[in-house]
Coordinates of C-alpha atoms in Angstrom, one line a residue:
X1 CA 1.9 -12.9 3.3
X2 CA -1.5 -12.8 5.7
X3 CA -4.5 -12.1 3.5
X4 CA -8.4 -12.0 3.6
X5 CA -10.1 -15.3 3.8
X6 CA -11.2 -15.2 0.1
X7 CA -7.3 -16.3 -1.2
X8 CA -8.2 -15.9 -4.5
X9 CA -8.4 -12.0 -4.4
X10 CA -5.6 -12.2 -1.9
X11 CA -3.5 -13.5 -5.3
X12 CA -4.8 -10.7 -7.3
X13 CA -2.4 -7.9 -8.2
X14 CA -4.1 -4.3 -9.1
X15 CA -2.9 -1.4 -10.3
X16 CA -2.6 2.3 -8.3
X17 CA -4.6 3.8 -10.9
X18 CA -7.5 0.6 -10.6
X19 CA -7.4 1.4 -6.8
X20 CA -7.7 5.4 -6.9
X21 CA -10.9 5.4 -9.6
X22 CA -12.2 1.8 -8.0
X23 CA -12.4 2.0 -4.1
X24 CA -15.1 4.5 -3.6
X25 CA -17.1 2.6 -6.2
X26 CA -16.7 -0.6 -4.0
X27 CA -17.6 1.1 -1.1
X28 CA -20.8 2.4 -2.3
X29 CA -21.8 -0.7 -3.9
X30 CA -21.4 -2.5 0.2
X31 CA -23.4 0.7 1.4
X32 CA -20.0 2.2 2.8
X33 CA -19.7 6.4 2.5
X34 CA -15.6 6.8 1.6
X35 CA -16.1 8.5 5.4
X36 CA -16.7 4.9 6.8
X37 CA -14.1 3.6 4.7
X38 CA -11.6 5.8 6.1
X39 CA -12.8 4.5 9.4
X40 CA -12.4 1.2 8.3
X41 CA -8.8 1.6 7.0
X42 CA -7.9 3.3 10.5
X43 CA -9.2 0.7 12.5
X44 CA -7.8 -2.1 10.4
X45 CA -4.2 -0.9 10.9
X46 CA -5.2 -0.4 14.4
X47 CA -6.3 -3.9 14.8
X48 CA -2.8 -5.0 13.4
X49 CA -0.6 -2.4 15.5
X50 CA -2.8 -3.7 18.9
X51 CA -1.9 -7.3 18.2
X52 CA 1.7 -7.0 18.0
X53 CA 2.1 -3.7 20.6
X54 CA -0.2 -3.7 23.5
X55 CA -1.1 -0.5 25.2
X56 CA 0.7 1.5 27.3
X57 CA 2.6 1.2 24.4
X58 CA 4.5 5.2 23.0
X59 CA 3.8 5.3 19.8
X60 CA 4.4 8.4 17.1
X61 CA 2.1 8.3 14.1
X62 CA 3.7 10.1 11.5
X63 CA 0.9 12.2 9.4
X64 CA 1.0 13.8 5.9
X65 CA -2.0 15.9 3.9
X66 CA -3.6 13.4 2.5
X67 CA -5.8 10.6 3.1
X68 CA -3.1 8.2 4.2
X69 CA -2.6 10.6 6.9
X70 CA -6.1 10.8 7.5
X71 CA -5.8 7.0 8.2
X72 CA -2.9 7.8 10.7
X73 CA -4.9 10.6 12.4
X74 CA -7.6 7.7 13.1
X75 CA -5.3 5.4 14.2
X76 CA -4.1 7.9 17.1
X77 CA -7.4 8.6 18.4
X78 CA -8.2 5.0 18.5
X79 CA -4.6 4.1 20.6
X80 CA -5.3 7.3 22.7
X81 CA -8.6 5.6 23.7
X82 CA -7.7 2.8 23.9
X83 CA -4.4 3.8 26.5
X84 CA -1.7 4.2 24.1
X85 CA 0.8 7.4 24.5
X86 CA 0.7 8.7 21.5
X87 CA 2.1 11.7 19.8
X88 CA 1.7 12.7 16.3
X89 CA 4.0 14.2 14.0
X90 CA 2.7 16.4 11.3
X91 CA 4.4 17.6 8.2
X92 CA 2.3 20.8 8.4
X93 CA 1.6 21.1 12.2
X94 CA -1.3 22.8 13.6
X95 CA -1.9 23.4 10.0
X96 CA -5.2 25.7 9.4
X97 CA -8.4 23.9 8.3
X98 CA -10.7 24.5 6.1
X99 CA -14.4 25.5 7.2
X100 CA -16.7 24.1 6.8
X101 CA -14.1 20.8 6.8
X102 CA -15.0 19.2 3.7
X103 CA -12.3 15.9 3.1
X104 CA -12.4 12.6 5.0
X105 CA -8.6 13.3 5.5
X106 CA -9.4 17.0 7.3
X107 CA -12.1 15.3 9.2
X108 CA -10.1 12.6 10.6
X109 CA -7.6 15.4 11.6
X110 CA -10.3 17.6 13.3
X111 CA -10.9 14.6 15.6
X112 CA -8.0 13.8 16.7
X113 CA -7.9 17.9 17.9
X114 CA -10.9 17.5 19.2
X115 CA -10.4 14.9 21.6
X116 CA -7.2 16.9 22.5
X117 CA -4.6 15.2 20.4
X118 CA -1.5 17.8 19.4
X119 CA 0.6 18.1 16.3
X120 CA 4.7 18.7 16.6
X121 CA 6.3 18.9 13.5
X122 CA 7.7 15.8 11.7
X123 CA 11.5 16.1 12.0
X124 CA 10.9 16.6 16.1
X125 CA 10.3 12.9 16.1
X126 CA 13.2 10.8 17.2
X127 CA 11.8 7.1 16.3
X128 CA 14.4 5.6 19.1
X129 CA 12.3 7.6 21.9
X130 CA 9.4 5.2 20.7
X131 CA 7.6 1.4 20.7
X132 CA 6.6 2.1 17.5
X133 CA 6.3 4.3 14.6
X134 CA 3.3 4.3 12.3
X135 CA 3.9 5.8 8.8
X136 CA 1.5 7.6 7.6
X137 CA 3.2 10.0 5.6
X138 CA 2.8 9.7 2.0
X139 CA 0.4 6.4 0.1
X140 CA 0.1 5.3 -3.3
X141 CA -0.4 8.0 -5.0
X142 CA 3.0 9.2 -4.8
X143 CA 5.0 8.7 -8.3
X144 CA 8.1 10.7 -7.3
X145 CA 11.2 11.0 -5.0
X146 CA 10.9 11.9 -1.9
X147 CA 12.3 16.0 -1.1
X148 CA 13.1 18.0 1.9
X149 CA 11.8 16.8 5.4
X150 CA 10.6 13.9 4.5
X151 CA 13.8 12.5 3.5
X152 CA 15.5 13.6 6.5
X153 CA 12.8 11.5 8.6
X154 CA 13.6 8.6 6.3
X155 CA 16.6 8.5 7.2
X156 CA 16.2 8.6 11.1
X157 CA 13.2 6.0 10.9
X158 CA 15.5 3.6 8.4
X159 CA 18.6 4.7 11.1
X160 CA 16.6 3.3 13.9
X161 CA 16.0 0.0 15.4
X162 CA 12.3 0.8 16.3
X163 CA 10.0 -0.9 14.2
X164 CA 7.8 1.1 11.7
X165 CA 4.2 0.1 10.6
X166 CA 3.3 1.4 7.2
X167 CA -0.2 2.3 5.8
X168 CA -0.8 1.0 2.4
X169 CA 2.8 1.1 1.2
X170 CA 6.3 2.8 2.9
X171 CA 6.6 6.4 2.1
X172 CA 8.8 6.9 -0.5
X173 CA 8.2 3.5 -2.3
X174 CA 6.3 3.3 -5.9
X175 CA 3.2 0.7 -4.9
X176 CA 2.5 0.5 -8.6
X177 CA 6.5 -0.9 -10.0
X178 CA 8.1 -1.6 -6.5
X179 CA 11.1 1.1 -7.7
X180 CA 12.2 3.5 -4.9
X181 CA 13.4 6.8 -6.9
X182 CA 15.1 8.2 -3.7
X183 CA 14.5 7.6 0.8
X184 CA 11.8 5.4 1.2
X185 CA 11.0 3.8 4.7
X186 CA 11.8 0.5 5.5
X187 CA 9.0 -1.1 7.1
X188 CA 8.4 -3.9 9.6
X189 CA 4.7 -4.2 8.8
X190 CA 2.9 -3.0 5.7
X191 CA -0.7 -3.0 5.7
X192 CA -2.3 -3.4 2.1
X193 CA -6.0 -1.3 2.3
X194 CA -9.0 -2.7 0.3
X195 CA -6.6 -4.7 -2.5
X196 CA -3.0 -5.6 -2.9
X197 CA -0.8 -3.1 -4.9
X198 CA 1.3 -5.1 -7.3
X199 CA 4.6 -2.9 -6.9
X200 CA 4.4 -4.5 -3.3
X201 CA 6.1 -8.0 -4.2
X202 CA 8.4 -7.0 -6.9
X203 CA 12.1 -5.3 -7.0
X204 CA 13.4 -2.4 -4.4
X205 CA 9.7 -3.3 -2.0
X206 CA 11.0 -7.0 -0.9
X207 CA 13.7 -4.4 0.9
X208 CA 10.8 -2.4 2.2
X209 CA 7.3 -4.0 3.0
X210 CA 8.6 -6.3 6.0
X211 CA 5.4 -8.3 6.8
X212 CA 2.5 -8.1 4.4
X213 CA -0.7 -7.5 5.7
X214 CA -4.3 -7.6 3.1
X215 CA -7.1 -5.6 5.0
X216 CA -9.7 -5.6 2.4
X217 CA -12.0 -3.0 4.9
X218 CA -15.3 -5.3 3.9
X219 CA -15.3 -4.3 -0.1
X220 CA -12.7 -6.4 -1.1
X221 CA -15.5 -9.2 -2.7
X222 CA -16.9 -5.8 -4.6
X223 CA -13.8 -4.5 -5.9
X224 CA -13.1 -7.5 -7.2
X225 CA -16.3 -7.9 -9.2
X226 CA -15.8 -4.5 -10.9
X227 CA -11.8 -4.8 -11.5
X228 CA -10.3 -6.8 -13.3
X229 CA -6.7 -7.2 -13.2
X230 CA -4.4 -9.1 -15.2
X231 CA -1.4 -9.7 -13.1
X232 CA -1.9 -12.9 -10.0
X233 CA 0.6 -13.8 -7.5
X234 CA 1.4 -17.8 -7.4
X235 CA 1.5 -19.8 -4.4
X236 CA 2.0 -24.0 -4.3
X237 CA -1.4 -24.3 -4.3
X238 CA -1.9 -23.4 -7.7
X239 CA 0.1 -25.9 -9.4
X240 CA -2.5 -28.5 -8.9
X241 CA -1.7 -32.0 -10.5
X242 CA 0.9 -30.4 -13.4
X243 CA 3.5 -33.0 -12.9
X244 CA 1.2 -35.9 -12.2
X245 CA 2.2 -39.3 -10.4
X246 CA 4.1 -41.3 -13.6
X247 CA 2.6 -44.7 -14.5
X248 CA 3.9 -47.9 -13.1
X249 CA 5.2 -49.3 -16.1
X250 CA 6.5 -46.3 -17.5
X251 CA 10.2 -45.8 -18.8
X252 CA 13.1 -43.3 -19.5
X253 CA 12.1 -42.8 -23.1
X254 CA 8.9 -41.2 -21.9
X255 CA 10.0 -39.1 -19.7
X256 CA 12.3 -36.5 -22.3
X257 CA 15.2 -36.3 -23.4
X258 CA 17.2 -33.0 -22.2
X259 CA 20.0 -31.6 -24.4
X260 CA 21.8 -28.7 -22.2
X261 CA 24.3 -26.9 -24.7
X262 CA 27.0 -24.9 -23.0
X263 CA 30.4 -25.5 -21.5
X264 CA 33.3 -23.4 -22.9
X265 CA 37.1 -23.7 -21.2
X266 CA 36.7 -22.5 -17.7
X267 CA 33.3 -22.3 -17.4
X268 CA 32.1 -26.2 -16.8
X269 CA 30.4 -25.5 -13.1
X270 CA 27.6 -24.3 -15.1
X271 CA 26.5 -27.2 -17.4
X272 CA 27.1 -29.1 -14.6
X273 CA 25.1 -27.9 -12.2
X274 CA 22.6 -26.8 -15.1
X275 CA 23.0 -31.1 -15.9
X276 CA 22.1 -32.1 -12.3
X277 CA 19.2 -30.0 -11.8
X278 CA 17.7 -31.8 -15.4
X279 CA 18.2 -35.2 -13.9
X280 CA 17.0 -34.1 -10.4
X281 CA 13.7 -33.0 -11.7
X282 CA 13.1 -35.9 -13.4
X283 CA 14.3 -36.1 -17.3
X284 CA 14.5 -39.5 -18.2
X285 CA 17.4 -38.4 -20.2
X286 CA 20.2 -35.8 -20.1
X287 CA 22.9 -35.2 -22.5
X288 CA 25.6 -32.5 -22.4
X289 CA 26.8 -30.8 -25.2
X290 CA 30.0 -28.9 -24.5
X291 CA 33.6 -27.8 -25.5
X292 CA 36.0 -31.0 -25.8
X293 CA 38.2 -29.4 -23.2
X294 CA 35.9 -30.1 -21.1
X295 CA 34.3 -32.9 -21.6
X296 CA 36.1 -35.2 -19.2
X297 CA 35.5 -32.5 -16.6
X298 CA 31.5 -32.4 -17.0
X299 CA 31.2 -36.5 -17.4
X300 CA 33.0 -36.8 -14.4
X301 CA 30.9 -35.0 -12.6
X302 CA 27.7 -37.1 -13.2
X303 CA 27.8 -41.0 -14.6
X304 CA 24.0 -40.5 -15.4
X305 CA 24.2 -38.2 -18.1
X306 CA 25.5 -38.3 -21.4
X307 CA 28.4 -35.7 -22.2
X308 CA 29.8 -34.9 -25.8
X309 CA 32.5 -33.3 -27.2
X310 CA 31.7 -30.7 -29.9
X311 CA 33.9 -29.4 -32.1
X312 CA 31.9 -28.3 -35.0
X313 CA 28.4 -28.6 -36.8
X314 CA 28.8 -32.3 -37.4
X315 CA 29.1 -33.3 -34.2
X316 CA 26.4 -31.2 -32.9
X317 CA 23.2 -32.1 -35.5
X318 CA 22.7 -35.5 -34.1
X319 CA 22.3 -34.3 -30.5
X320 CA 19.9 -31.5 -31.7
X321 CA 17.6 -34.2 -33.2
X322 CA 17.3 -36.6 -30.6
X323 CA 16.3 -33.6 -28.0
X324 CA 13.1 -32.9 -26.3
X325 CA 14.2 -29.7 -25.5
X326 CA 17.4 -27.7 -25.4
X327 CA 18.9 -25.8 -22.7
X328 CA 20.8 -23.0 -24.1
X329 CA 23.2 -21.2 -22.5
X330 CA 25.1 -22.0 -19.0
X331 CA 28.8 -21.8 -19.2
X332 CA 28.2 -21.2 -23.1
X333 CA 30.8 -18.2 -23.3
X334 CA 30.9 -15.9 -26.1
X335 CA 34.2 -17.2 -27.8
X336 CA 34.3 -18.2 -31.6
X337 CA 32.8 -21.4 -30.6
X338 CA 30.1 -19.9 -28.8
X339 CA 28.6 -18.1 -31.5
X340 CA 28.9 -21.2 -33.6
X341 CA 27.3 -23.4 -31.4
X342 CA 24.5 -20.9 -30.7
X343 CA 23.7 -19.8 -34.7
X344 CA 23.3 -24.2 -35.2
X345 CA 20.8 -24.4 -31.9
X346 CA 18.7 -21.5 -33.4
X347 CA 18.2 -22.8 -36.4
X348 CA 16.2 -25.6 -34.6
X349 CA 12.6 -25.9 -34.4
X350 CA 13.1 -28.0 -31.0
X351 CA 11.4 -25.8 -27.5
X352 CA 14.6 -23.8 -25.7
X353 CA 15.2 -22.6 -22.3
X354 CA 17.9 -19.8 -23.0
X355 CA 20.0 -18.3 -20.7
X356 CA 23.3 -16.8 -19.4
X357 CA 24.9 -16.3 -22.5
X358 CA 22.4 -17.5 -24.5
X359 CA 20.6 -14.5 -23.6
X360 CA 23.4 -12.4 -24.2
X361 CA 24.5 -13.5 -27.5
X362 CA 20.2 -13.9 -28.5
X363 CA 20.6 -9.8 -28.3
X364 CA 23.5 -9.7 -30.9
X365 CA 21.2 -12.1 -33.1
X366 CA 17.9 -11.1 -32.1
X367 CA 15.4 -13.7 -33.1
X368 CA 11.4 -13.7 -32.6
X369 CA 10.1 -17.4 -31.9
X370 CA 7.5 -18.8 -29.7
X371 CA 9.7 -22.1 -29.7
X372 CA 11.8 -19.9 -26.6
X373 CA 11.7 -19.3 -23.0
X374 CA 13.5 -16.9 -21.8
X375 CA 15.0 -16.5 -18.0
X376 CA 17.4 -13.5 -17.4
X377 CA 18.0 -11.4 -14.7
X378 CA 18.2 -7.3 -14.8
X379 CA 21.0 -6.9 -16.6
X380 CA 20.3 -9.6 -19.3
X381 CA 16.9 -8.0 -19.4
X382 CA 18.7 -4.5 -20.3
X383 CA 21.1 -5.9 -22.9
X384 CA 18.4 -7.8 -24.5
X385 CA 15.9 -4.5 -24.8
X386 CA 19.4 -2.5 -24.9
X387 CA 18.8 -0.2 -22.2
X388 CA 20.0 -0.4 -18.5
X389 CA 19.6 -2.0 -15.8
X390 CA 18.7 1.1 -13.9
X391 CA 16.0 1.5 -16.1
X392 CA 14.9 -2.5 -15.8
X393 CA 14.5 -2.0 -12.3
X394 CA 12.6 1.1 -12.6
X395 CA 9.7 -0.7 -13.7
X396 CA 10.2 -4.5 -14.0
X397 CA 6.6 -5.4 -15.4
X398 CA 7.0 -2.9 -18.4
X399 CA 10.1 -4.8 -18.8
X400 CA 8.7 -8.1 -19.1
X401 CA 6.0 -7.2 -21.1
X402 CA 8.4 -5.9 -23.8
X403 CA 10.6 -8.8 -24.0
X404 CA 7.8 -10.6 -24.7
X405 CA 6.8 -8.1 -27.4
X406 CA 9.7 -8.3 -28.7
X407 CA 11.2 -11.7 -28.9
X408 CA 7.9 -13.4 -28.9
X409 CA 8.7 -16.0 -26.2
X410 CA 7.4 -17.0 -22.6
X411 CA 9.5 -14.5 -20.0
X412 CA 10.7 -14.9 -17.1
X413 CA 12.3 -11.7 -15.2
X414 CA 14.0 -13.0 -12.5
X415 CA 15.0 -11.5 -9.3
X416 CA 12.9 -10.1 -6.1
X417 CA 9.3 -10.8 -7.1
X418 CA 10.5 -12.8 -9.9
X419 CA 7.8 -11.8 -13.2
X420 CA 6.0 -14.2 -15.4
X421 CA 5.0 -13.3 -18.8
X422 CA 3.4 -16.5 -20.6
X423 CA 0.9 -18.2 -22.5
X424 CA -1.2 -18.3 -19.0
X425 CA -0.8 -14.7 -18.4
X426 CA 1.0 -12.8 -16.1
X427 CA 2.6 -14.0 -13.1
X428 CA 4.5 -13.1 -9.7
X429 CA 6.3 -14.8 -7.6
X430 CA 7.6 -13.3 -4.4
X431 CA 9.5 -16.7 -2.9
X432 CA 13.2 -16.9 -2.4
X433 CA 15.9 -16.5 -0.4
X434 CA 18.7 -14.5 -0.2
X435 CA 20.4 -17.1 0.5
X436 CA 20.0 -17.6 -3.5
X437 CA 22.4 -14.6 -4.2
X438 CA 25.5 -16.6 -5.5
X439 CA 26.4 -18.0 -8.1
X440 CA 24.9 -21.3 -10.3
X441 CA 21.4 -20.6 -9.4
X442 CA 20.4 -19.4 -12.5
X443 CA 22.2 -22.4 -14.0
X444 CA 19.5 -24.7 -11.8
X445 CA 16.6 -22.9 -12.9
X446 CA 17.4 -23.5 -16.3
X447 CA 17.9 -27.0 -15.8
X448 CA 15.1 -27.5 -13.6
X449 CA 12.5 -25.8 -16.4
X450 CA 14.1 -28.3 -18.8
X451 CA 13.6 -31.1 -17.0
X452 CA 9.9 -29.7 -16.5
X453 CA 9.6 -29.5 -20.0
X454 CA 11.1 -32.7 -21.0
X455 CA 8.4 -34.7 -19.0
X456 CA 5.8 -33.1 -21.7
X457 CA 4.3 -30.0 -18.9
X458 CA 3.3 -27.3 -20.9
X459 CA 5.7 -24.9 -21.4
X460 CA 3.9 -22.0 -19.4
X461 CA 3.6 -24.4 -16.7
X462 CA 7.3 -25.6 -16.4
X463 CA 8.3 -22.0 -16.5
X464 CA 5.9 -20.9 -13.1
X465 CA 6.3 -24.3 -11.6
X466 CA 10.6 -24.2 -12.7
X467 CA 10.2 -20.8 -11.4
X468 CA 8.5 -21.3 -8.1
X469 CA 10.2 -24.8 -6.9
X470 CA 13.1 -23.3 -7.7
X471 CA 12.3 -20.2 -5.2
X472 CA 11.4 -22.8 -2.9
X473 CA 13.8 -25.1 -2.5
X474 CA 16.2 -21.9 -1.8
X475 CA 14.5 -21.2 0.7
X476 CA 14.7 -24.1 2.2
X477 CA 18.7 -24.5 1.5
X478 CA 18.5 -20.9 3.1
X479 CA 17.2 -22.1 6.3
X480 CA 20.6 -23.6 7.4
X481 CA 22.4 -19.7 7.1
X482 CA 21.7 -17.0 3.9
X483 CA 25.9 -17.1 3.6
X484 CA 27.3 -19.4 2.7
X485 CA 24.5 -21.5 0.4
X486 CA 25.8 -22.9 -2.5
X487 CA 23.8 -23.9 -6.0
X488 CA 24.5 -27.5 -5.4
X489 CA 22.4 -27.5 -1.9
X490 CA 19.1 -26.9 -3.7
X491 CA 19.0 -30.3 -5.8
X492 CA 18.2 -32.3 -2.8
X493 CA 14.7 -29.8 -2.4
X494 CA 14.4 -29.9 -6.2
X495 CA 14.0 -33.5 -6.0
X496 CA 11.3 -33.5 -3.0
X497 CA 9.3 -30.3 -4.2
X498 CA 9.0 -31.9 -7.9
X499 CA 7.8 -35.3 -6.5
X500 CA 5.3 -33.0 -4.4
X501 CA 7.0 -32.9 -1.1
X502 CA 6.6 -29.4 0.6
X503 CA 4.5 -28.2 -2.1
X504 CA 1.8 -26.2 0.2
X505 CA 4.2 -25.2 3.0
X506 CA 3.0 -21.7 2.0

């Protein structure tokens, strides 16, 4: 994402509401009438269209009632000068106007008339006809589905191949969850106005933002000093020295002992891979704790680690004691054994990464423990707050918040804009891949955290940093083709990005 030069507030997430009651106090606090800032806004996106579209460009800006479309309005009158053909597309064309004209948005639209500018009405646009269509329709203030026209031109613009610049946030698209209730445009550009919306990075937006542009309009520093906001986007950079540079003379025994519980009959890819990722991030020790079927199957796989056999309680209470922490869950199953296993690792007072079924038999025994971190995806997420998945995705930071609330443990929600909730706060993190969408790379995560973990990093920390390297090294993996990426190709990037290789290639 490109940002303002102050990074910091470029990391800050805000909420729709913080922007609708805070914007206008910023620009009066920088000497800025909400006139000027509408100027501001339209020039901004005007700045970003002229870089990447030079005139005589065709362009159709796309214009609703409101002040988003007063930002388009400005935007045509400054291509129009500047030797752009432009038309716009109103959805109320040649509507009447109030007199005296008495909003920023009706002003901006008696300009454009002035100067000559036209109005056709929105469905007469055919986006292939054009270099460029600027959306301009609907901004963050809208909370619903899209209804009528609109949706038709949705579905053209999404239907075309001509590349769409959005104001503030793609019609149709909830800036304050990320959740699309019905059409919303899928833009090539997005242009964030005076702070970034947090529903930008998270769920259904990754699908619809394309590039993400911060244009802060000169009161970014201000808004900043009179919101506060409690939700920051990571980068790299922000991990700092967490995994320092270990001491000459240091040895395995210092560096944790990782117990990764899991395993049934058929399902020994996970422990494994969940068993590689521990030792690639840099446990001094792993040990596998999994079904005797399979136990030949998961040793084989990896000399380095330590695989056992367990049949029953006895064989399993040693292994609990000498961990550092416990990785709960990959390939665990929810057999007779499973349950068995899981009720004797809860009764632990050692730190756990659960996950997979872990997660899924933690919400037929639901326990409240600070001594957990918890990873799942959607649809663990819903069977853990029993609800659905639909309703996860409708808002994924509510989500979060209340599996933390209610299972008192560090969260992580994964997916698209992956969401932190932990003893640091509240976290996003919009790297990846989707290259990462097959199976196993869940199972790596969890390793990865528990390898964090074992090398004493603080649990919040191992969690982001598991969370982000983990993003990162798909990526990476990705580069080489999105199909076709396996779990397995990530451990090599593991390795680097935990001995701080690639860590700022942001």
């Amino acid at each position: 994402m490109k940002n303002t030069d102050n990074n910091y507030f470029s990391n800050c997430l805000y909420r729709v509401e913080q922007l609708q009651q805070g914007e206008e106090k910023a620009a009066k606090a920088c000497s800025m009438t909400m006139t000027q800032l509408m100027s501001a806004a339209g020039k901004a996106v005007f700045k970003q269209l002229k870089q990447r579209f030079p005139a005589p460009a065709n362009i159709a800006v796309c214009c609703g009632e409101g002040n988003n479309g007063g930002d388009g309005y400005i935007v045509a009158r400054l291509a129009q000068e500047a030797g752009y053909q432009v038309q716009v597309f109103a959805l109320k064309p040649n509507a009447e106007l109030p007199k005296p004209v008495e909003s920023d948005a009706h002003r901006a639209r008696s300009a454009w008339r002035e100067q000559g500018g036209r109005e056709k009405a929105l469905l007469d646009c055919a986006p292939e006809q054009f270099d460029v269509v600027v959306d301009a329709l609907f901004g963050v203030g809208l909370n619903r589905a899209l209804e009528g026209d609109p949706v038709i031109w949705v579905q053209r613009v999404n239907a075309s191949t001509t590349p769409v610049i959005s104001i503030d946030v793609p019609s149709g698209l909830n800036a304050d969850n990320g959740h699309a209730p019905g059409a919303a445009v899928r833009a090539h550009l997005t242009v964030s106005l005076v702070a970034l919306k947090r529903g930008l990075l998270t769920g259904q937006a990754q699908d619809h933002i394309g590039e993400l542009v911060l244009e802060d309009l000169g009161v970014g520093e201000s808004f900043q000093q009179q919101n506060e906001t409690d939700w920051f986007r990571v980068d790299s950079g922000a991990l700092g020295d967490w995994l320092p540079v270990r001491p000459r003379c240091t040895h395995k025994g210092e560096q944790g002992h990782v117990l990764i519980v899991g395993g049934q009959p058929g399902m020994s890819g996970a422990v494994i891979l969940a068993m590689q990722s521990a030792l690639r991030a840099g446990a001094g020790k792993v040990s596998v704790a999994c079904h005797p079927e399979v136990q030949a199957i998961v040793a084989a796989a990896q000399p380095e680690a330590m695989v056992h056999g367990i049949r029953d309680e006895e064989s399993l209470q040693p292994l609990l004691r000498q961990a550092s922490v416990i990785a709960l869950g990959p390939g665990l199953g929810q057999s007779h054994w499973s349950h068995d296993v899981f009720k004797q690792v809860m009764k632990t007072d050692v730190l756990k990464v659960i996950d997979a079924d872990g997660l899924n038999l933690l919400a037929s025994y639901p326990i409240r423990s600070a001594k957990m971190l918890l990873t799942p995806h959607p649809g663990e997420a819903a069977r853990l707050l029993k609800t659905t998945t639909g309703e996860i995705a409708e808002d994924r930071f509510a989500a979060t918040l209340q599996l933390r609330e209610k299972y008192g443990a560090q969260v992580l929600l994964k997916g698209a804009g992956s969401l932190l909730v932990t003893d640091r706060g509240k976290s996003l993190i919009d790297r990846g891949s989707p290259a990462m969408a097959s199976g196993g790379m869940g199972d790596l995560l969890t390793g990865l955290v528990s390898g964090l973990l074992a090398q004493k990093m603080a649990p919040a920390q191992a969690l982001i940093a598991g969370a982000l390297w983990h993003a990162m090294a798909g990526e990476e993996a990705g580069k080489e083709g999105e199909r076709g990426t396996l779990a397995s190709d990530l451990l090599p990037y593991i390795r680097r990005l935990v001995n701080g290789y690639g860590r700022d290639d942001d």
